[in-house]
Structure formats: C-alpha cells, structure tokens
CSV table of C-alpha atoms and ligand atoms in Angstrom, one decimal:
chain,number,residue,atom,x,y,z
A,277,MET,CA,-61.2,-88.9,109.6
A,278,CYS,CA,-64.8,-88.2,110.3
A,279,LEU,CA,-65.8,-89.3,107.0
A,280,ALA,CA,-69.5,-90.3,107.2
A,281,VAL,CA,-71.6,-91.7,104.4
A,282,PRO,CA,-75.4,-92.0,103.7
A,283,MET,CA,-76.7,-95.5,103.9
A,284,LYS,CA,-80.1,-97.1,103.6
A,285,VAL,CA,-81.4,-99.1,106.5
A,286,THR,CA,-82.6,-102.5,105.4
A,287,GLN,CA,-83.1,-104.5,108.6
A,288,ILE,CA,-83.2,-103.6,112.3
A,289,VAL,CA,-82.2,-106.1,115.0
A,290,GLY,CA,-82.0,-104.6,118.6
A,291,PRO,CA,-79.4,-101.8,118.7
A,292,ASN,CA,-78.0,-102.9,115.4
A,293,CYS,CA,-79.2,-102.5,111.8
A,294,THR,CA,-78.1,-103.7,108.4
A,295,ALA,CA,-77.5,-100.8,106.0
A,296,GLU,CA,-76.4,-100.6,102.5
A,297,MET,CA,-75.0,-98.2,100.0
A,298,SER,CA,-74.1,-98.9,96.3
A,299,GLY,CA,-74.2,-102.6,96.9
A,300,ILE,CA,-72.0,-102.5,100.1
A,301,THR,CA,-73.7,-103.9,103.2
A,302,ALA,CA,-72.6,-103.0,106.7
A,303,ARG,CA,-73.7,-103.6,110.3
A,304,VAL,CA,-74.4,-100.3,111.9
A,305,ARG,CA,-75.2,-99.4,115.5
A,306,LEU,CA,-78.2,-97.3,116.2
A,307,ASP,CA,-77.4,-96.1,119.8
A,308,LEU,CA,-77.2,-92.5,118.8
A,309,VAL,CA,-80.3,-92.2,116.6
A,310,PRO,CA,-83.6,-93.4,118.1
A,311,ASP,CA,-86.7,-94.1,116.0
A,312,VAL,CA,-85.0,-95.3,112.9
A,313,ARG,CA,-87.2,-97.3,110.6
A,314,VAL,CA,-86.4,-99.7,107.8
A,315,GLY,CA,-86.1,-97.7,104.5
A,316,ASP,CA,-84.7,-94.6,106.2
A,317,TYR,CA,-81.4,-93.2,105.1
A,318,VAL,CA,-78.9,-92.6,107.9
A,319,ILE,CA,-75.5,-91.0,107.9
A,320,VAL,CA,-73.0,-93.5,109.2
A,321,HIS,CA,-69.6,-92.7,110.8
A,322,ALA,CA,-67.3,-95.4,112.1
A,323,GLY,CA,-70.0,-98.1,112.4
A,324,TYR,CA,-72.6,-95.9,114.1
A,325,ALA,CA,-75.5,-94.0,112.6
A,326,ILE,CA,-75.2,-90.3,113.7
A,327,GLN,CA,-78.3,-88.8,112.2
A,328,ARG,CA,-81.3,-89.6,110.0
A,329,LEU,CA,-81.1,-87.9,106.6
A,330,ASP,CA,-84.0,-85.7,105.7
A,331,GLU,CA,-85.1,-86.2,102.1
A,332,GLN,CA,-87.4,-83.2,102.1
A,333,GLU,CA,-84.6,-81.0,103.1
A,334,ALA,CA,-82.3,-82.5,100.5
A,335,LEU,CA,-84.9,-81.8,97.8
A,336,GLU,CA,-85.4,-78.3,99.1
A,337,THR,CA,-81.7,-77.5,99.0
A,338,LEU,CA,-81.6,-78.7,95.4
A,339,SER,CA,-84.6,-76.8,94.2
A,340,LEU,CA,-83.3,-73.6,95.8
A,341,LEU,CA,-80.1,-74.2,94.0
A,342,ASP,CA,-81.8,-74.9,90.7
A,343,GLU,CA,-83.9,-71.8,91.0
A,344,LEU,CA,-80.7,-69.9,91.4
A,345,SER,CA,-79.1,-71.6,88.4
A,346,ALA,CA,-82.2,-71.1,86.2
A,347,HIS,CA,-81.7,-67.4,86.8
A,348,ALA,CA,-78.1,-67.9,86.0
A,349,ALA,CA,-79.0,-69.5,82.7
A,350,GLU,CA,-81.5,-66.8,81.7
A,351,GLU,CA,-79.4,-63.7,82.2
B,141,MET,CA,-80.3,-62.9,90.6
B,142,ASN,CA,-76.8,-61.7,89.6
B,143,CYS,CA,-75.5,-64.8,88.0
B,144,PRO,CA,-73.8,-65.0,84.6
B,145,PRO,CA,-74.9,-67.5,82.0
B,146,THR,CA,-73.7,-71.0,82.6
B,147,PRO,CA,-70.3,-71.3,81.1
B,148,PRO,CA,-69.8,-73.8,78.3
B,149,ARG,CA,-68.4,-77.1,79.4
B,150,ASN,CA,-64.9,-76.4,78.6
B,151,SER,CA,-61.7,-77.5,80.2
B,152,LEU,CA,-62.3,-75.2,83.1
B,153,CYS,CA,-65.2,-77.4,84.1
B,154,ILE,CA,-63.2,-80.6,84.7
B,155,VAL,CA,-66.0,-81.9,86.9
B,156,SER,CA,-68.1,-82.6,83.9
B,157,GLN,CA,-65.7,-85.5,83.2
B,158,TRP,CA,-66.5,-87.4,86.4
B,159,ASN,CA,-68.2,-90.6,85.5
B,160,MET,CA,-71.5,-91.0,87.2
B,161,THR,CA,-72.0,-94.7,87.7
B,162,ASN,CA,-74.3,-94.8,90.6
B,163,PRO,CA,-76.6,-97.9,90.1
B,164,ASP,CA,-79.6,-96.0,91.4
B,165,PRO,CA,-80.2,-92.8,89.4
B,166,SER,CA,-83.0,-91.6,91.6
B,167,ASP,CA,-80.6,-91.4,94.5
B,168,ILE,CA,-80.6,-87.8,95.5
B,169,TYR,CA,-78.0,-88.2,98.2
B,170,PHE,CA,-75.3,-89.2,95.8
B,171,ASP,CA,-75.7,-88.0,92.2
B,172,SER,CA,-77.6,-84.7,92.8
B,173,PHE,CA,-74.9,-83.2,95.0
B,174,ARG,CA,-72.2,-84.1,92.4
B,175,ASP,CA,-74.1,-83.0,89.4
B,176,PRO,CA,-71.6,-81.3,87.1
B,177,ASP,CA,-74.2,-78.8,85.8
B,178,ARG,CA,-74.9,-77.6,89.3
B,179,VAL,CA,-71.3,-77.4,90.1
B,180,CYS,CA,-70.5,-75.3,87.1
B,181,ARG,CA,-73.4,-72.9,87.7
B,182,LEU,CA,-72.4,-72.4,91.3
B,183,ALA,CA,-68.8,-71.8,90.4
B,184,ALA,CA,-70.0,-69.2,87.8
B,185,CYS,CA,-72.1,-67.5,90.5
B,186,ILE,CA,-69.1,-67.4,92.8
B,187,ARG,CA,-66.9,-65.8,90.1
B,188,ARG,CA,-69.6,-63.3,89.4
B,189,GLU,CA,-70.5,-62.3,92.9
B,190,LEU,CA,-67.1,-62.2,94.5
B,191,ALA,CA,-66.4,-58.5,94.9
B,192,GLY,CA,-62.7,-58.5,96.0
B,193,PRO,CA,-60.2,-60.6,97.8
B,194,ILE,CA,-61.6,-62.9,100.5
B,195,THR,CA,-59.9,-65.5,102.8
B,196,LEU,CA,-62.1,-68.3,104.0
B,197,MET,CA,-61.0,-71.2,106.2
B,198,GLU,CA,-62.3,-74.7,105.7
B,199,VAL,CA,-62.0,-75.9,109.2
B,200,CYS,CA,-62.4,-79.5,108.4
B,201,GLY,CA,-60.0,-81.9,106.7
B,202,THR,CA,-62.8,-83.5,104.8
B,203,HIS,CA,-63.6,-80.2,103.2
B,204,THR,CA,-60.0,-79.8,102.2
B,205,MET,CA,-60.2,-83.2,100.6
B,206,SER,CA,-63.3,-82.4,98.6
B,207,VAL,CA,-61.9,-79.2,97.3
B,208,HIS,CA,-58.8,-81.0,95.9
B,209,ARG,CA,-60.3,-84.3,95.0
B,210,PHE,CA,-63.0,-82.8,92.9
B,211,GLY,CA,-60.7,-80.2,91.4
B,212,LEU,CA,-62.9,-77.3,92.8
B,213,ARG,CA,-59.9,-75.1,93.3
B,214,ASP,CA,-59.5,-74.7,89.5
B,215,LEU,CA,-63.1,-73.5,89.2
B,216,LEU,CA,-62.7,-70.7,91.8
B,217,PRO,CA,-61.2,-67.2,91.3
B,218,THR,CA,-57.7,-66.7,92.6
B,219,GLU,CA,-59.0,-63.9,94.7
B,220,LEU,CA,-60.8,-66.5,96.8
B,221,LYS,CA,-58.2,-67.8,99.2
B,222,LEU,CA,-58.9,-71.0,101.0
B,223,LEU,CA,-57.0,-71.9,104.1
B,224,SER,CA,-57.1,-75.4,105.7
B,225,GLY,CA,-57.9,-75.3,109.4
B,226,PRO,CA,-57.1,-77.5,112.3
B,227,GLY,CA,-59.8,-79.9,111.3
B,228,CYS,CA,-58.1,-83.2,111.0
B,229,PRO,CA,-58.0,-85.0,114.4
B,230,VAL,CA,-55.0,-87.1,113.5
B,231,CYS,CA,-52.9,-84.0,112.7
B,232,VAL,CA,-53.8,-82.1,115.8
B,233,THR,CA,-53.2,-84.9,118.2
B,234,PRO,CA,-49.9,-84.0,120.0
B,235,ASN,CA,-46.9,-86.1,120.5
B,236,ASN,CA,-47.6,-86.7,124.2
B,237,TYR,CA,-50.7,-88.7,123.2
B,238,TYR,CA,-48.5,-91.0,121.0
B,239,GLU,CA,-46.0,-91.2,123.9
B,240,GLN,CA,-48.9,-92.6,126.1
B,241,VAL,CA,-49.6,-95.1,123.3
B,242,ARG,CA,-46.0,-96.2,123.3
B,243,LEU,CA,-46.1,-96.7,127.1
B,244,LEU,CA,-49.3,-98.8,126.8
B,245,ALA,CA,-47.7,-100.9,124.1
B,246,GLN,CA,-44.9,-101.9,126.4
B,247,ASN,CA,-47.4,-103.8,128.4
B,248,ARG,CA,-47.5,-107.2,126.7
B,249,ASP,CA,-51.0,-108.0,127.7
B,250,VAL,CA,-52.3,-104.8,126.0
B,251,VAL,CA,-53.9,-104.9,122.6
B,252,LEU,CA,-54.1,-101.5,120.9
B,253,CYS,CA,-57.2,-100.9,118.7
B,254,SER,CA,-56.8,-97.9,116.4
B,255,PHE,CA,-58.4,-96.3,113.4
B,256,GLY,CA,-56.2,-96.9,110.4
B,257,ASP,CA,-55.5,-93.2,110.1
B,258,LEU,CA,-53.3,-93.1,113.1
B,259,LEU,CA,-50.9,-95.9,112.2
B,260,ARG,CA,-48.2,-94.0,110.4
B,261,VAL,CA,-48.1,-90.8,112.5
B,262,PRO,CA,-44.5,-90.4,113.6
B,263,GLY,CA,-44.1,-89.9,117.3
B,264,ARG,CA,-40.9,-89.1,119.1
B,265,ASP,CA,-39.9,-92.8,119.1
B,266,GLY,CA,-41.5,-94.0,115.9
B,267,SER,CA,-45.1,-94.7,114.8
B,268,LEU,CA,-47.7,-97.2,115.8
B,269,GLU,CA,-46.7,-99.3,112.8
B,270,ASP,CA,-43.1,-99.4,114.2
B,271,LEU,CA,-44.5,-100.5,117.5
B,272,ARG,CA,-46.3,-103.3,115.7
B,273,VAL,CA,-43.2,-104.4,113.9
B,274,ASN,CA,-41.5,-104.5,117.2
B,275,GLY,CA,-44.0,-107.0,118.5
B,276,ALA,CA,-46.9,-104.9,120.0
B,277,ASP,CA,-50.4,-106.2,119.2
B,278,VAL,CA,-51.9,-103.3,117.2
B,279,ARG,CA,-55.2,-103.9,115.5
B,280,VAL,CA,-56.9,-101.6,113.0
B,281,VAL,CA,-60.6,-101.2,113.7
B,282,TYR,CA,-63.2,-99.3,111.7
B,283,SER,CA,-65.5,-98.7,114.7
B,284,PRO,CA,-65.1,-98.5,118.5
B,285,ALA,CA,-67.8,-101.2,118.6
B,286,GLN,CA,-65.4,-103.6,117.0
B,287,ALA,CA,-62.8,-103.0,119.7
B,288,LEU,CA,-65.3,-103.9,122.3
B,289,GLU,CA,-66.2,-107.1,120.4
B,290,PHE,CA,-62.5,-108.1,120.5
B,291,ALA,CA,-62.4,-107.4,124.2
B,292,LEU,CA,-65.5,-109.6,124.9
B,293,MET,CA,-64.0,-112.5,122.9
B,294,ASP,CA,-60.6,-112.4,124.7
B,295,PRO,CA,-61.0,-111.6,128.4
B,296,LEU,CA,-57.4,-112.4,129.3
B,297,LYS,CA,-56.0,-109.4,127.4
B,298,LYS,CA,-56.6,-105.7,127.9
B,299,PHE,CA,-58.0,-104.0,124.9
B,300,VAL,CA,-57.3,-100.2,124.5
B,301,PHE,CA,-59.3,-98.3,122.0
B,302,LEU,CA,-57.4,-95.2,120.8
B,303,GLY,CA,-60.2,-92.6,121.0
B,304,ILE,CA,-59.4,-89.6,118.8
B,305,GLY,CA,-61.7,-87.4,116.9
B,306,PHE,CA,-64.0,-84.4,117.4
B,307,GLU,CA,-67.6,-84.2,118.3
B,308,THR,CA,-68.4,-86.5,115.4
B,309,THR,CA,-66.6,-89.4,116.9
B,310,ALA,CA,-66.6,-88.7,120.7
B,311,PRO,CA,-70.3,-89.8,121.1
B,312,LEU,CA,-69.4,-93.2,119.5
B,313,THR,CA,-66.7,-93.7,122.1
B,314,ALA,CA,-69.1,-92.6,124.8
B,315,ALA,CA,-71.6,-95.2,123.5
B,316,VAL,CA,-69.1,-98.0,123.5
B,317,ILE,CA,-68.0,-97.2,127.0
B,318,GLU,CA,-71.7,-97.5,128.1
B,319,SER,CA,-72.0,-100.7,126.2
B,320,ALA,CA,-68.9,-102.0,127.9
B,321,GLN,CA,-70.5,-101.2,131.2
B,322,ASN,CA,-73.7,-102.9,130.3
B,323,GLU,CA,-71.8,-106.0,129.3
B,324,CYS,CA,-69.7,-105.9,132.5
B,325,CYS,CA,-66.6,-105.9,130.4
B,326,GLY,CA,-63.6,-105.4,132.6
B,327,ASN,CA,-60.8,-105.6,130.0
B,328,PHE,CA,-61.9,-102.7,127.7
B,329,PHE,CA,-60.3,-99.3,128.0
B,330,VAL,CA,-60.2,-96.0,126.1
B,331,LEU,CA,-57.3,-93.7,125.8
B,332,SER,CA,-59.2,-90.5,125.2
B,333,GLY,CA,-57.5,-87.9,122.9
B,334,HIS,CA,-61.0,-86.6,121.9
B,335,LYS,CA,-61.2,-82.9,121.3
B,336,ILE,CA,-63.9,-80.3,120.6
B,337,MET,CA,-63.8,-77.9,117.7
B,338,PRO,CA,-65.0,-74.4,118.8
B,339,PRO,CA,-62.2,-73.6,121.3
B,340,PRO,CA,-59.4,-73.8,118.6
B,341,MET,CA,-61.6,-71.7,116.2
B,342,ARG,CA,-61.8,-69.1,118.9
B,343,ALA,CA,-58.0,-69.4,119.5
B,344,LEU,CA,-57.3,-68.9,115.8
B,345,VAL,CA,-59.5,-65.8,115.5
B,346,GLU,CA,-58.2,-64.3,118.8
B,347,SER,CA,-54.5,-64.9,117.9
B,348,GLY,CA,-54.9,-62.5,115.0
B,349,GLU,CA,-52.1,-64.3,113.1
B,350,VAL,CA,-54.2,-64.8,110.0
B,351,ALA,CA,-57.0,-62.6,108.8
B,352,ILE,CA,-60.0,-65.0,108.2
B,353,ASP,CA,-63.1,-63.5,106.6
B,354,GLY,CA,-65.4,-66.4,107.2
B,355,PHE,CA,-65.6,-70.1,108.1
B,356,LEU,CA,-66.8,-73.1,106.3
B,357,CYS,CA,-67.8,-75.0,109.4
B,358,PRO,CA,-67.5,-78.8,109.6
B,359,GLY,CA,-70.6,-80.7,108.6
B,360,HIS,CA,-70.2,-83.8,110.5
B,361,VAL,CA,-69.1,-82.2,113.7
B,362,SER,CA,-72.3,-80.0,113.4
B,363,VAL,CA,-74.5,-83.1,112.9
B,364,ILE,CA,-73.9,-83.6,116.6
B,365,THR,CA,-73.4,-80.0,117.9
B,366,GLY,CA,-75.9,-78.1,115.8
B,367,ASP,CA,-75.2,-74.4,115.0
B,368,ALA,CA,-74.9,-73.1,118.6
B,369,PRO,CA,-71.1,-73.5,119.1
B,370,TYR,CA,-70.3,-71.2,116.2
B,371,ARG,CA,-72.6,-68.3,117.2
B,372,PHE,CA,-69.9,-66.5,119.1
B,373,LEU,CA,-67.9,-66.3,115.8
B,374,ALA,CA,-70.8,-64.7,114.0
B,375,GLU,CA,-72.1,-62.6,116.8
B,376,GLU,CA,-69.0,-61.5,118.8
B,377,LYS,CA,-66.4,-61.7,116.1
B,378,GLY,CA,-68.4,-60.7,113.1
B,379,LYS,CA,-67.3,-63.7,111.1
B,380,PRO,CA,-69.8,-65.3,108.6
B,381,CYS,CA,-70.1,-69.0,109.2
B,382,VAL,CA,-71.7,-71.6,107.0
B,383,ILE,CA,-72.1,-75.3,107.9
B,384,ALA,CA,-71.6,-77.2,104.7
B,385,GLY,CA,-71.7,-80.8,103.5
B,386,PHE,CA,-68.9,-82.5,101.7
B,387,GLU,CA,-70.1,-83.1,98.1
B,388,PRO,CA,-68.9,-80.7,95.5
B,389,VAL,CA,-72.3,-78.9,95.3
B,390,ASP,CA,-72.3,-78.6,99.0
B,391,VAL,CA,-68.9,-77.0,99.2
B,392,LEU,CA,-69.5,-74.5,96.4
B,393,GLN,CA,-72.9,-73.6,97.8
B,394,GLY,CA,-71.3,-73.1,101.2
B,395,LEU,CA,-68.7,-70.8,99.7
B,396,LEU,CA,-71.3,-68.8,97.8
B,397,MET,CA,-73.3,-68.4,101.0
B,398,LEU,CA,-70.3,-67.0,102.8
B,399,ILE,CA,-69.5,-64.6,99.9
B,400,ARG,CA,-73.1,-63.4,100.0
B,401,GLN,CA,-73.0,-62.8,103.7
B,402,ARG,CA,-70.0,-60.6,103.3
B,403,ASN,CA,-71.5,-58.8,100.3
B,404,GLU,CA,-74.5,-58.1,102.4
B,405,ARG,CA,-72.4,-57.1,105.4
B,406,ARG,CA,-74.0,-59.7,107.6
B,407,SER,CA,-72.5,-62.4,109.9
B,408,ALA,CA,-74.7,-65.3,110.9
B,409,VAL,CA,-74.4,-69.0,111.2
B,410,GLU,CA,-76.2,-70.6,108.2
B,411,ILE,CA,-76.7,-74.2,107.4
B,412,GLN,CA,-76.2,-75.4,103.9
B,413,TYR,CA,-76.1,-79.1,104.9
B,414,THR,CA,-79.7,-79.1,106.0
B,415,ARG,CA,-80.4,-82.7,105.0
B,416,ALA,CA,-78.1,-83.9,107.9
B,417,VAL,CA,-77.6,-80.9,110.2
B,418,ARG,CA,-80.5,-79.8,112.4
B,419,PRO,CA,-80.0,-76.5,114.3
B,420,GLU,CA,-80.3,-78.4,117.5
B,421,GLY,CA,-77.8,-81.1,116.4
B,422,ASN,CA,-78.2,-84.6,117.8
B,423,PRO,CA,-79.2,-84.1,121.5
B,424,LYS,CA,-79.1,-87.8,122.3
B,425,ALA,CA,-75.5,-88.0,121.1
B,426,ARG,CA,-74.5,-84.9,123.1
B,427,GLU,CA,-76.2,-86.1,126.2
B,428,LEU,CA,-74.2,-89.4,126.0
B,429,MET,CA,-71.0,-87.6,125.4
B,430,GLN,CA,-71.6,-85.3,128.4
B,431,ARG,CA,-72.4,-88.2,130.6
B,432,VAL,CA,-69.1,-90.0,129.9
B,433,PHE,CA,-66.7,-87.1,129.3
B,434,CYS,CA,-66.0,-83.8,130.8
B,435,GLU,CA,-64.2,-80.9,129.2
B,436,SER,CA,-60.6,-80.2,130.2
B,437,ASP,CA,-57.6,-78.2,129.0
B,438,ASP,CA,-55.8,-80.0,126.2
B,439,ASP,CA,-52.8,-79.8,124.0
B,440,TRP,CA,-53.1,-79.4,120.2
B,441,ARG,CA,-50.3,-79.8,117.8
B,442,GLY,CA,-49.7,-76.4,116.3
B,443,LEU,CA,-52.0,-74.5,118.7
B,444,GLY,CA,-50.6,-75.4,122.0
B,445,ARG,CA,-52.7,-75.8,125.1
B,446,ILE,CA,-56.2,-74.6,124.8
B,447,PRO,CA,-58.6,-74.2,127.7
B,448,LEU,CA,-61.5,-76.7,127.9
B,449,SER,CA,-60.8,-78.1,124.4
B,450,GLY,CA,-60.3,-81.7,125.3
B,451,LEU,CA,-62.7,-84.5,126.5
B,452,ARG,CA,-61.6,-86.5,129.5
B,453,ILE,CA,-63.3,-89.6,130.8
B,454,ARG,CA,-65.3,-88.7,133.9
B,455,GLU,CA,-64.5,-90.2,137.3
B,456,GLU,CA,-67.6,-92.4,137.2
B,457,TYR,CA,-66.1,-94.2,134.2
B,458,VAL,CA,-62.5,-94.3,135.5
B,459,ALA,CA,-62.6,-98.2,135.2
B,460,TYR,CA,-62.5,-97.7,131.4
B,461,ASN,CA,-59.8,-95.0,131.3
B,462,ALA,CA,-56.6,-96.4,129.8
B,463,ALA,CA,-54.6,-93.5,131.3
B,464,GLN,CA,-54.8,-95.3,134.7
B,465,LEU,CA,-52.7,-98.2,133.2
B,466,ILE,CA,-49.6,-96.0,132.7
B,467,PRO,CA,-47.8,-93.2,134.6
B,468,PRO,CA,-48.6,-89.6,133.6
B,469,VAL,CA,-46.6,-88.4,130.6
B,470,GLU,CA,-44.9,-85.0,130.6
B,471,ILE,CA,-43.1,-84.3,127.3
B,472,PRO,CA,-43.3,-81.2,125.2
B,473,PRO,CA,-46.2,-81.6,122.8
B,474,GLU,CA,-44.0,-80.6,119.7
B,475,ASP,CA,-40.5,-81.7,119.0
B,476,LEU,CA,-40.2,-83.1,115.5
B,477,SER,CA,-37.2,-81.3,114.0
B,478,GLY,CA,-37.8,-79.4,110.8
B,479,CYS,CA,-41.5,-80.2,110.5
B,480,ILE,CA,-43.6,-77.0,110.3
B,481,CYS,CA,-47.0,-78.7,110.9
B,482,HIS,CA,-47.5,-76.4,113.8
B,483,LYS,CA,-47.6,-73.4,111.3
B,484,ILE,CA,-49.6,-75.2,108.7
B,485,LEU,CA,-52.3,-76.0,111.2
B,486,ARG,CA,-52.6,-72.4,112.1
B,487,GLY,CA,-53.0,-71.3,108.5
B,488,ILE,CA,-49.7,-69.3,108.5
B,489,ALA,CA,-47.7,-71.6,106.2
B,490,LEU,CA,-48.3,-73.8,103.2
B,491,PRO,CA,-46.7,-77.3,102.8
B,492,ASN,CA,-44.4,-76.2,100.0
B,493,GLU,CA,-42.8,-73.7,102.5
B,494,CYS,CA,-41.5,-76.7,104.4
B,495,ALA,CA,-38.0,-77.7,103.4
B,496,LEU,CA,-38.8,-81.4,103.9
B,497,PHE,CA,-42.0,-81.4,101.8
B,498,GLY,CA,-41.9,-83.9,98.9
B,499,GLU,CA,-38.2,-84.6,99.4
B,500,ILE,CA,-37.6,-86.1,102.7
B,501,CYS,CA,-41.2,-86.1,103.8
B,502,VAL,CA,-43.7,-88.1,101.6
B,503,PRO,CA,-46.8,-90.1,102.5
B,504,ASP,CA,-44.9,-93.4,102.6
B,505,ARG,CA,-42.3,-91.9,105.0
B,506,PRO,CA,-44.0,-89.1,106.8
B,507,ARG,CA,-42.0,-86.8,109.0
B,508,GLY,CA,-45.0,-85.0,110.4
B,509,ALA,CA,-48.6,-85.7,111.2
B,510,CYS,CA,-49.9,-83.5,108.3
B,511,MET,CA,-48.3,-85.9,105.9
B,512,ALA,CA,-49.2,-89.1,107.7
B,513,SER,CA,-52.9,-88.4,107.9
B,514,GLN,CA,-54.9,-88.9,104.7
B,515,GLU,CA,-56.6,-85.6,105.5
B,516,GLY,CA,-53.5,-83.8,106.4
B,517,THR,CA,-52.8,-80.7,104.4
B,518,CYS,CA,-49.3,-81.8,103.4
B,519,SER,CA,-50.6,-85.2,102.3
B,520,ILE,CA,-53.4,-83.6,100.2
B,521,TYR,CA,-51.0,-81.1,98.6
B,522,TYR,CA,-48.6,-83.9,97.8
B,523,ARG,CA,-51.2,-86.2,96.3
B,524,TYR,CA,-53.0,-83.5,94.3
B,525,GLY,CA,-49.9,-81.8,93.2
B,526,ARG,CA,-50.2,-78.3,94.6
C,619,LIG,S1,-65.5,-84.2,109.7
C,619,LIG,FE1,-64.5,-83.9,111.7
C,619,LIG,S2,-62.8,-85.3,111.7
C,619,LIG,FE2,-63.6,-85.2,109.6
C,619,LIG,S3,-62.3,-83.7,108.8
C,619,LIG,FE3,-64.1,-82.6,109.5
C,619,LIG,S4,-63.6,-82.0,111.5
C,619,LIG,FE4,-62.1,-83.5,110.9
C,620,LIG,S1,-44.1,-81.7,104.8
C,620,LIG,FE1,-43.8,-83.2,106.4
C,620,LIG,S2,-42.3,-82.3,107.7
C,620,LIG,FE2,-43.1,-80.6,106.5
C,620,LIG,S3,-44.7,-79.7,107.6
C,620,LIG,FE3,-45.6,-81.3,106.3
C,620,LIG,S4,-45.7,-83.1,107.6
C,620,LIG,FE4,-44.3,-81.7,108.6
C-alpha cells in the first residue's frame, strides 16, 4: 500500500506541483518536502511528495555495484 | 571480491526477459535498478557468499511483491529463507477498525473515502464493498488530499477519510488535517488506523516464535523515519538490518548486504536505498506527524495489542477525529473462522497451510485480509503460484 514512485517535477504552483513519469502527469502536494525545484525528481506516495531523490547517491550505489560485478566477471 | 563469474543468461535468469521499454534510456531511477545484468551478477554473489542457512524477514509487503513479481525467488539459493513480515497495513488492520467503519456507514450523511486496497477486506459483517452495495456512499481516493477536496465541495455531508498506513502514509494524513484546519473545513474527518513499524518488529523478535537472522527494512517507511528506529534491533538484539528499495537490484543488493553482515559477524543498520533514504529521514514530515498524532496502544491483526504502536489524533485536533461520531467499539480483534492470517503475519505459517487457501479463499472472494490486500502474503502466493 505504500507504493511510492519517482516523478519529475515540471511545474510548481503554491503547495502543489505537476509531476510526470513515463508520460503520466499528476498533481502532487509538496507540503512534506520543502525547497523542491522544477527539474527535481521526487518520490511520490498517495499524491504527496515524501522526499527529493538524490541523483548523486543513485549513481554512487550503481557504481559501487558495478565495481563489485566487474570483480565478479573477472574471477 | 569473492564473486563467481557472471552466469550465462540461461533460464535461471528469467529477469533477462523483461522488456525494457522506458522512453527515456538515461533515466537512472527506472532502468538501472532493473538491469538484468546487474540482477544476475548480484544473485551470483549471493549464491557464492551465502555460507549456510539463513532466514531473513522482508518486513514490508512491497518487498514481498518485488521478490515475487520479478521472479527473484528463483534466482536465490534455497538455503536463503525469506519470510514476509507484518508490513502490509491493510492486512494488519484489525476487525474492530472495520467495525468502526461499519458504524460510520450507518450514518446516511457520512461519505467514506478510502484507498482502493481496503475495499474488499472482509469484516465481521461484510466488506466496505458490501456496505456500498447496501447504499453507503463509499468513494475510492488515491490521496487524502482528494478526500478533503470532496469535503470542501459538498459542505452538507460529512467526509471521513479512512487513514490507514505506516509512517509513510501517516504524515500525509497529518498534512491533510492541517490543510482542513487552514481551510476552516468543518465536515472533514479522519478515522485513524495509522500504525508505526518498529513496535511490531520488536514484538516479533521478543516473542521468539520465529528465528530471524536479519531484517530487510521497509524503504518507504524509512524515507520518513530514517535509520534510528531500527537501531535497537542491531544494537540490542544483534540483528543485521538493511533498509532497501523496491526494484530488483535494490532487493538483491539489500539481501547481499545482510548476508555480508552475518558473514562478518556484525549487526548494524545499513542503508542500501540511499537515493531516497537519508539517515535522519524526513524531519519535516515527522514533525507534522507528531503535531497531529500521539502514540497509543493499538491492536494488530495477528500480533494482538502492542504498546505504543498506533497513532491517535491528538486532543487539539479532536474536531477532525471521526471516532467522535460513533460510540466506542469493543469487539475481539480477530474472529474470522478458519482464516490463519494471524499466523501468517507472524511468519509462523505459509498460505498453503491454510485449509481455505485457493479453494474457498481467492482474491475475488477473500476470506481474510491477507487475500484481500494486493500486498497480502496469501494474495501474492495465489497470484504468483507458490
Ligand atoms: S512501504 Fe509501507 S505500506 Fe508499503 S508495504 Fe512497505 S511497510 Fe507496507
Ligand atoms: S488463505 Fe484466506 S483464509 Fe487462509 S489465511 Fe489467507 S486470507 Fe486467511
């Protein structure tokens, strides 16, 4: 039930924003995540953004993983 | 690192057959965490590094869904046992909550606003859907904000939002109650069945009924709470904990991190889902939640009454509390005959041990909450044929 999906913020109007994901557009409340800017990715649960996604962290997770799998491929 | 070569993409690696049709290939949040190559390599590492039987609990229903939906179970060694925990809010909401809903529905000026997941849960006297068939006004909403919009448009009726969910969802309900206050909306109410996650995790560990070697902690609960609520599990109870995301790569990496903690004889709370979970969580959401709710003892289906595990609306916000519209309900929290959800939710039985499973109890005619909820263990086992 607490499914939450990443969406990209495309427009901000007051406490609401418009966000989109794979061509789907939704109106999303920003009450819980201050300082969101257009272009940010947020994680959306039941019509509210609950956190801003951190691209740097995502890339780091992946590169750590790939380092690990590179070793996996070598051995 | 001790990883075997990547296995060839054979039938074992069914994930390589997913079709990847995301329109934006650069999108790291979708494709990268479903990448079949990464999934296969991680699974190989798990098979290689697992040094004996281990039982891990995925606390959250969405993790159970990912494991089955992406066929991850088939990639993992049989010595790795995965238990589903009490992580689906629909499943753990006890019958007395639904009894309150039924009483509210008798009030003809009440409109019930509910997440779709709740509609088919069988209560003692039928489900929400049955109430609707019998004339109650029940509306499915995707967001608490939508329930408030209904209330503002129709001031002559009382709109009751059925607030269930863990720390992920409770701040939203808190936010909408504050919005209702700001809008001076007098016909909007919440029936709070909100709960918090760490108390049942403690109860499970302390009951000693199941031996759990580590916890895959719920990613979206932790977006709000951060890592602090699980520290007692790692520090007092010696249980490895990893907060993981919900894509296949996330789940497998989370499991691998748990196995490594055990191999290294450590127990700590680690975060795999770093792109969304900060160690401190979301303080603004927590502050809002604490302003509107206070912790109180609460009933859980399967786990009974657990101290300070529920969220009750504070006195200051009593005007928005739907419980004031009905008399107090005192019925036993569990009384559905034959259903063994209460055992499944504690990890001591699997759905196929229930005599009703798949015969009398199916997703279209659920006899218990674990079949009615999309994320219920019985429903997942039924749909994915385990
Ligand atoms: S994210 Fe929350 S509501 Fe969703 S399954 Fe996990 S614990 Fe349950
Ligand atoms: S199969 Fe149905 S009746 Fe049996 S435990 Fe699951 S939900 Fe309950």
